[in-house]
Amino acid sequence: MKTMRFLPFFLVWLVLPMMADTVDFSRDIQPILAEHCTKCHGGEKPKGGLDMTSREGMLKELKSGERSVAPGKPGQSELLRRLTSDDPDELMPPPDEGKQLSPEQSA
């Protein structure tokens, strides 16, 4: 039973590092979108029908019939496919924009 009293401390020790790695949309994602994406995918006429200024805009069906973000289904995310594409015509942000994401930003 002596070991059991250390269990809560062990669990905190185990879980605390995982909590530090939690992604926060406002802190971690929104600044990247603002810097690299909303120039074209925001405002009154967002390209491709993708409005990256709101959650609703990112979840709705695009003009292509695809979904930019499919929660819980990364294989169906057009955004993820475009961010990791090897095809310069598909890659986002476009290479000619000169503002590519860093490896940390696209992870």
PDB file of C-alpha atoms in Angstrom:
ATOM      1  CA  MET A   1       0.000   0.000   0.000  1.00  0.00           C
ATOM      2  CA  LYS A   2       2.953   2.305   0.513  1.00  0.00           C
ATOM      3  CA  THR A   3       3.454   2.412  -3.269  1.00  0.00           C
ATOM      4  CA  MET A   4      -0.128   3.520  -3.865  1.00  0.00           C
ATOM      5  CA  ARG A   5       0.359   6.866  -2.168  1.00  0.00           C
ATOM      6  CA  PHE A   6       2.959   7.780  -4.805  1.00  0.00           C
ATOM      7  CA  LEU A   7       0.622   6.931  -7.679  1.00  0.00           C
ATOM      8  CA  PRO A   8      -0.929  10.445  -7.969  1.00  0.00           C
ATOM      9  CA  PHE A   9       2.534  12.017  -8.130  1.00  0.00           C
ATOM     10  CA  PHE A  10       3.625   9.513 -10.747  1.00  0.00           C
ATOM     11  CA  LEU A  11       0.536  10.227 -12.851  1.00  0.00           C
ATOM     12  CA  VAL A  12       1.155  13.988 -12.684  1.00  0.00           C
ATOM     13  CA  TRP A  13       4.789  13.395 -13.674  1.00  0.00           C
ATOM     14  CA  LEU A  14       3.622  11.256 -16.589  1.00  0.00           C
ATOM     15  CA  VAL A  15       0.820  13.548 -17.848  1.00  0.00           C
ATOM     16  CA  LEU A  16       2.396  16.978 -17.328  1.00  0.00           C
ATOM     17  CA  PRO A  17       4.792  16.776 -20.313  1.00  0.00           C
ATOM     18  CA  MET A  18       1.925  15.735 -22.588  1.00  0.00           C
ATOM     19  CA  MET A  19      -0.102  18.755 -21.510  1.00  0.00           C
ATOM     20  CA  ALA A  20       2.772  21.071 -22.430  1.00  0.00           C
ATOM     21  CA  ASP A  21       2.656  19.742 -26.009  1.00  0.00           C
ATOM     22  CA  THR A  22      -1.068  20.421 -26.422  1.00  0.00           C
ATOM     23  CA  VAL A  23      -1.776  22.538 -29.478  1.00  0.00           C
ATOM     24  CA  ASP A  24      -3.803  25.652 -28.826  1.00  0.00           C
ATOM     25  CA  PHE A  25      -5.564  27.004 -31.928  1.00  0.00           C
ATOM     26  CA  SER A  26      -5.382  30.673 -30.931  1.00  0.00           C
ATOM     27  CA  ARG A  27      -1.773  30.503 -29.786  1.00  0.00           C
ATOM     28  CA  ASP A  28      -0.260  28.021 -32.247  1.00  0.00           C
ATOM     29  CA  ILE A  29      -2.379  27.860 -35.414  1.00  0.00           C
ATOM     30  CA  GLN A  30      -4.119  31.198 -35.934  1.00  0.00           C
ATOM     31  CA  PRO A  31      -0.864  33.213 -36.234  1.00  0.00           C
ATOM     32  CA  ILE A  32       0.378  30.846 -38.954  1.00  0.00           C
ATOM     33  CA  LEU A  33      -2.880  31.183 -40.888  1.00  0.00           C
ATOM     34  CA  ALA A  34      -2.785  34.975 -40.553  1.00  0.00           C
ATOM     35  CA  GLU A  35       0.788  35.162 -41.827  1.00  0.00           C
ATOM     36  CA  HIS A  36       0.615  32.610 -44.648  1.00  0.00           C
ATOM     37  CA  CYS A  37      -2.991  31.996 -45.685  1.00  0.00           C
ATOM     38  CA  THR A  38      -5.626  34.656 -45.082  1.00  0.00           C
ATOM     39  CA  LYS A  39      -4.282  37.058 -47.712  1.00  0.00           C
ATOM     40  CA  CYS A  40      -5.822  34.748 -50.334  1.00  0.00           C
ATOM     41  CA  HIS A  41      -8.201  32.648 -48.207  1.00  0.00           C
ATOM     42  CA  GLY A  42     -10.004  35.372 -46.297  1.00  0.00           C
ATOM     43  CA  GLY A  43     -12.100  38.445 -46.932  1.00  0.00           C
ATOM     44  CA  GLU A  44     -15.143  38.740 -49.165  1.00  0.00           C
ATOM     45  CA  LYS A  45     -14.017  36.420 -51.985  1.00  0.00           C
ATOM     46  CA  PRO A  46     -11.681  33.746 -50.607  1.00  0.00           C
ATOM     47  CA  LYS A  47      -9.896  31.692 -53.271  1.00  0.00           C
ATOM     48  CA  GLY A  48     -11.323  28.246 -53.858  1.00  0.00           C
ATOM     49  CA  GLY A  49     -14.185  29.042 -51.508  1.00  0.00           C
ATOM     50  CA  LEU A  50     -11.876  28.470 -48.536  1.00  0.00           C
ATOM     51  CA  ASP A  51     -12.282  31.097 -45.830  1.00  0.00           C
ATOM     52  CA  MET A  52      -9.561  30.535 -43.247  1.00  0.00           C
ATOM     53  CA  THR A  53     -10.715  33.322 -40.949  1.00  0.00           C
ATOM     54  CA  SER A  54     -13.198  31.151 -39.047  1.00  0.00           C
ATOM     55  CA  ARG A  55     -13.743  27.576 -37.951  1.00  0.00           C
ATOM     56  CA  GLU A  56     -16.966  27.411 -39.969  1.00  0.00           C
ATOM     57  CA  GLY A  57     -15.141  28.599 -43.067  1.00  0.00           C
ATOM     58  CA  MET A  58     -12.486  25.931 -42.692  1.00  0.00           C
ATOM     59  CA  LEU A  59     -14.986  23.114 -42.131  1.00  0.00           C
ATOM     60  CA  LYS A  60     -17.416  23.808 -44.971  1.00  0.00           C
ATOM     61  CA  GLU A  61     -17.348  22.030 -48.321  1.00  0.00           C
ATOM     62  CA  LEU A  62     -15.112  23.725 -50.900  1.00  0.00           C
ATOM     63  CA  LYS A  63     -15.964  24.541 -54.518  1.00  0.00           C
ATOM     64  CA  SER A  64     -14.058  21.368 -55.467  1.00  0.00           C
ATOM     65  CA  GLY A  65     -16.343  19.250 -53.283  1.00  0.00           C
ATOM     66  CA  GLU A  66     -13.469  18.485 -50.900  1.00  0.00           C
ATOM     67  CA  ARG A  67     -13.246  19.569 -47.286  1.00  0.00           C
ATOM     68  CA  SER A  68     -10.316  21.686 -46.165  1.00  0.00           C
ATOM     69  CA  VAL A  69     -10.387  20.187 -42.685  1.00  0.00           C
ATOM     70  CA  ALA A  70     -12.081  16.923 -41.785  1.00  0.00           C
ATOM     71  CA  PRO A  71     -11.942  16.658 -37.981  1.00  0.00           C
ATOM     72  CA  GLY A  72     -10.605  13.290 -36.902  1.00  0.00           C
ATOM     73  CA  LYS A  73      -9.969  12.287 -40.535  1.00  0.00           C
ATOM     74  CA  PRO A  74      -6.570  13.664 -41.579  1.00  0.00           C
ATOM     75  CA  GLY A  75      -6.591  11.479 -44.708  1.00  0.00           C
ATOM     76  CA  GLN A  76      -9.618  13.444 -45.959  1.00  0.00           C
ATOM     77  CA  SER A  77      -8.142  16.874 -45.234  1.00  0.00           C
ATOM     78  CA  GLU A  78      -7.474  18.853 -48.403  1.00  0.00           C
ATOM     79  CA  LEU A  79      -5.513  21.383 -46.349  1.00  0.00           C
ATOM     80  CA  LEU A  80      -3.137  18.726 -45.040  1.00  0.00           C
ATOM     81  CA  ARG A  81      -2.712  17.304 -48.536  1.00  0.00           C
ATOM     82  CA  ARG A  82      -1.874  20.750 -49.945  1.00  0.00           C
ATOM     83  CA  LEU A  83       0.551  21.617 -47.142  1.00  0.00           C
ATOM     84  CA  THR A  84       2.548  18.433 -47.748  1.00  0.00           C
ATOM     85  CA  SER A  85       2.279  18.128 -51.549  1.00  0.00           C
ATOM     86  CA  ASP A  86       5.373  17.627 -53.703  1.00  0.00           C
ATOM     87  CA  ASP A  87       3.551  19.147 -56.682  1.00  0.00           C
ATOM     88  CA  PRO A  88       4.324  22.893 -56.901  1.00  0.00           C
ATOM     89  CA  ASP A  89       0.912  23.466 -58.544  1.00  0.00           C
ATOM     90  CA  GLU A  90      -0.837  21.936 -55.515  1.00  0.00           C
ATOM     91  CA  LEU A  91       1.471  23.081 -52.699  1.00  0.00           C
ATOM     92  CA  MET A  92       0.192  25.703 -50.272  1.00  0.00           C
ATOM     93  CA  PRO A  93       1.265  28.354 -49.744  1.00  0.00           C
ATOM     94  CA  PRO A  94       2.253  28.596 -53.422  1.00  0.00           C
ATOM     95  CA  PRO A  95       6.041  28.539 -53.916  1.00  0.00           C
ATOM     96  CA  ASP A  96       5.960  31.804 -55.893  1.00  0.00           C
ATOM     97  CA  GLU A  97       4.508  33.605 -52.839  1.00  0.00           C
ATOM     98  CA  GLY A  98       7.887  33.209 -51.136  1.00  0.00           C
ATOM     99  CA  LYS A  99       6.399  32.459 -47.706  1.00  0.00           C
ATOM    100  CA  GLN A 100       6.703  28.720 -47.198  1.00  0.00           C
ATOM    101  CA  LEU A 101       5.904  27.131 -43.872  1.00  0.00           C
ATOM    102  CA  SER A 102       8.796  26.001 -41.722  1.00  0.00           C
ATOM    103  CA  PRO A 103       8.978  22.294 -40.824  1.00  0.00           C
ATOM    104  CA  GLU A 104       7.842  23.198 -37.294  1.00  0.00           C
ATOM    105  CA  GLN A 105       4.820  25.082 -38.615  1.00  0.00           C
ATOM    106  CA  SER A 106       3.666  22.251 -40.853  1.00  0.00           C
ATOM    107  CA  ALA A 107       4.188  19.520 -38.230  1.00  0.00           C
TER     108      ALA A 107
END
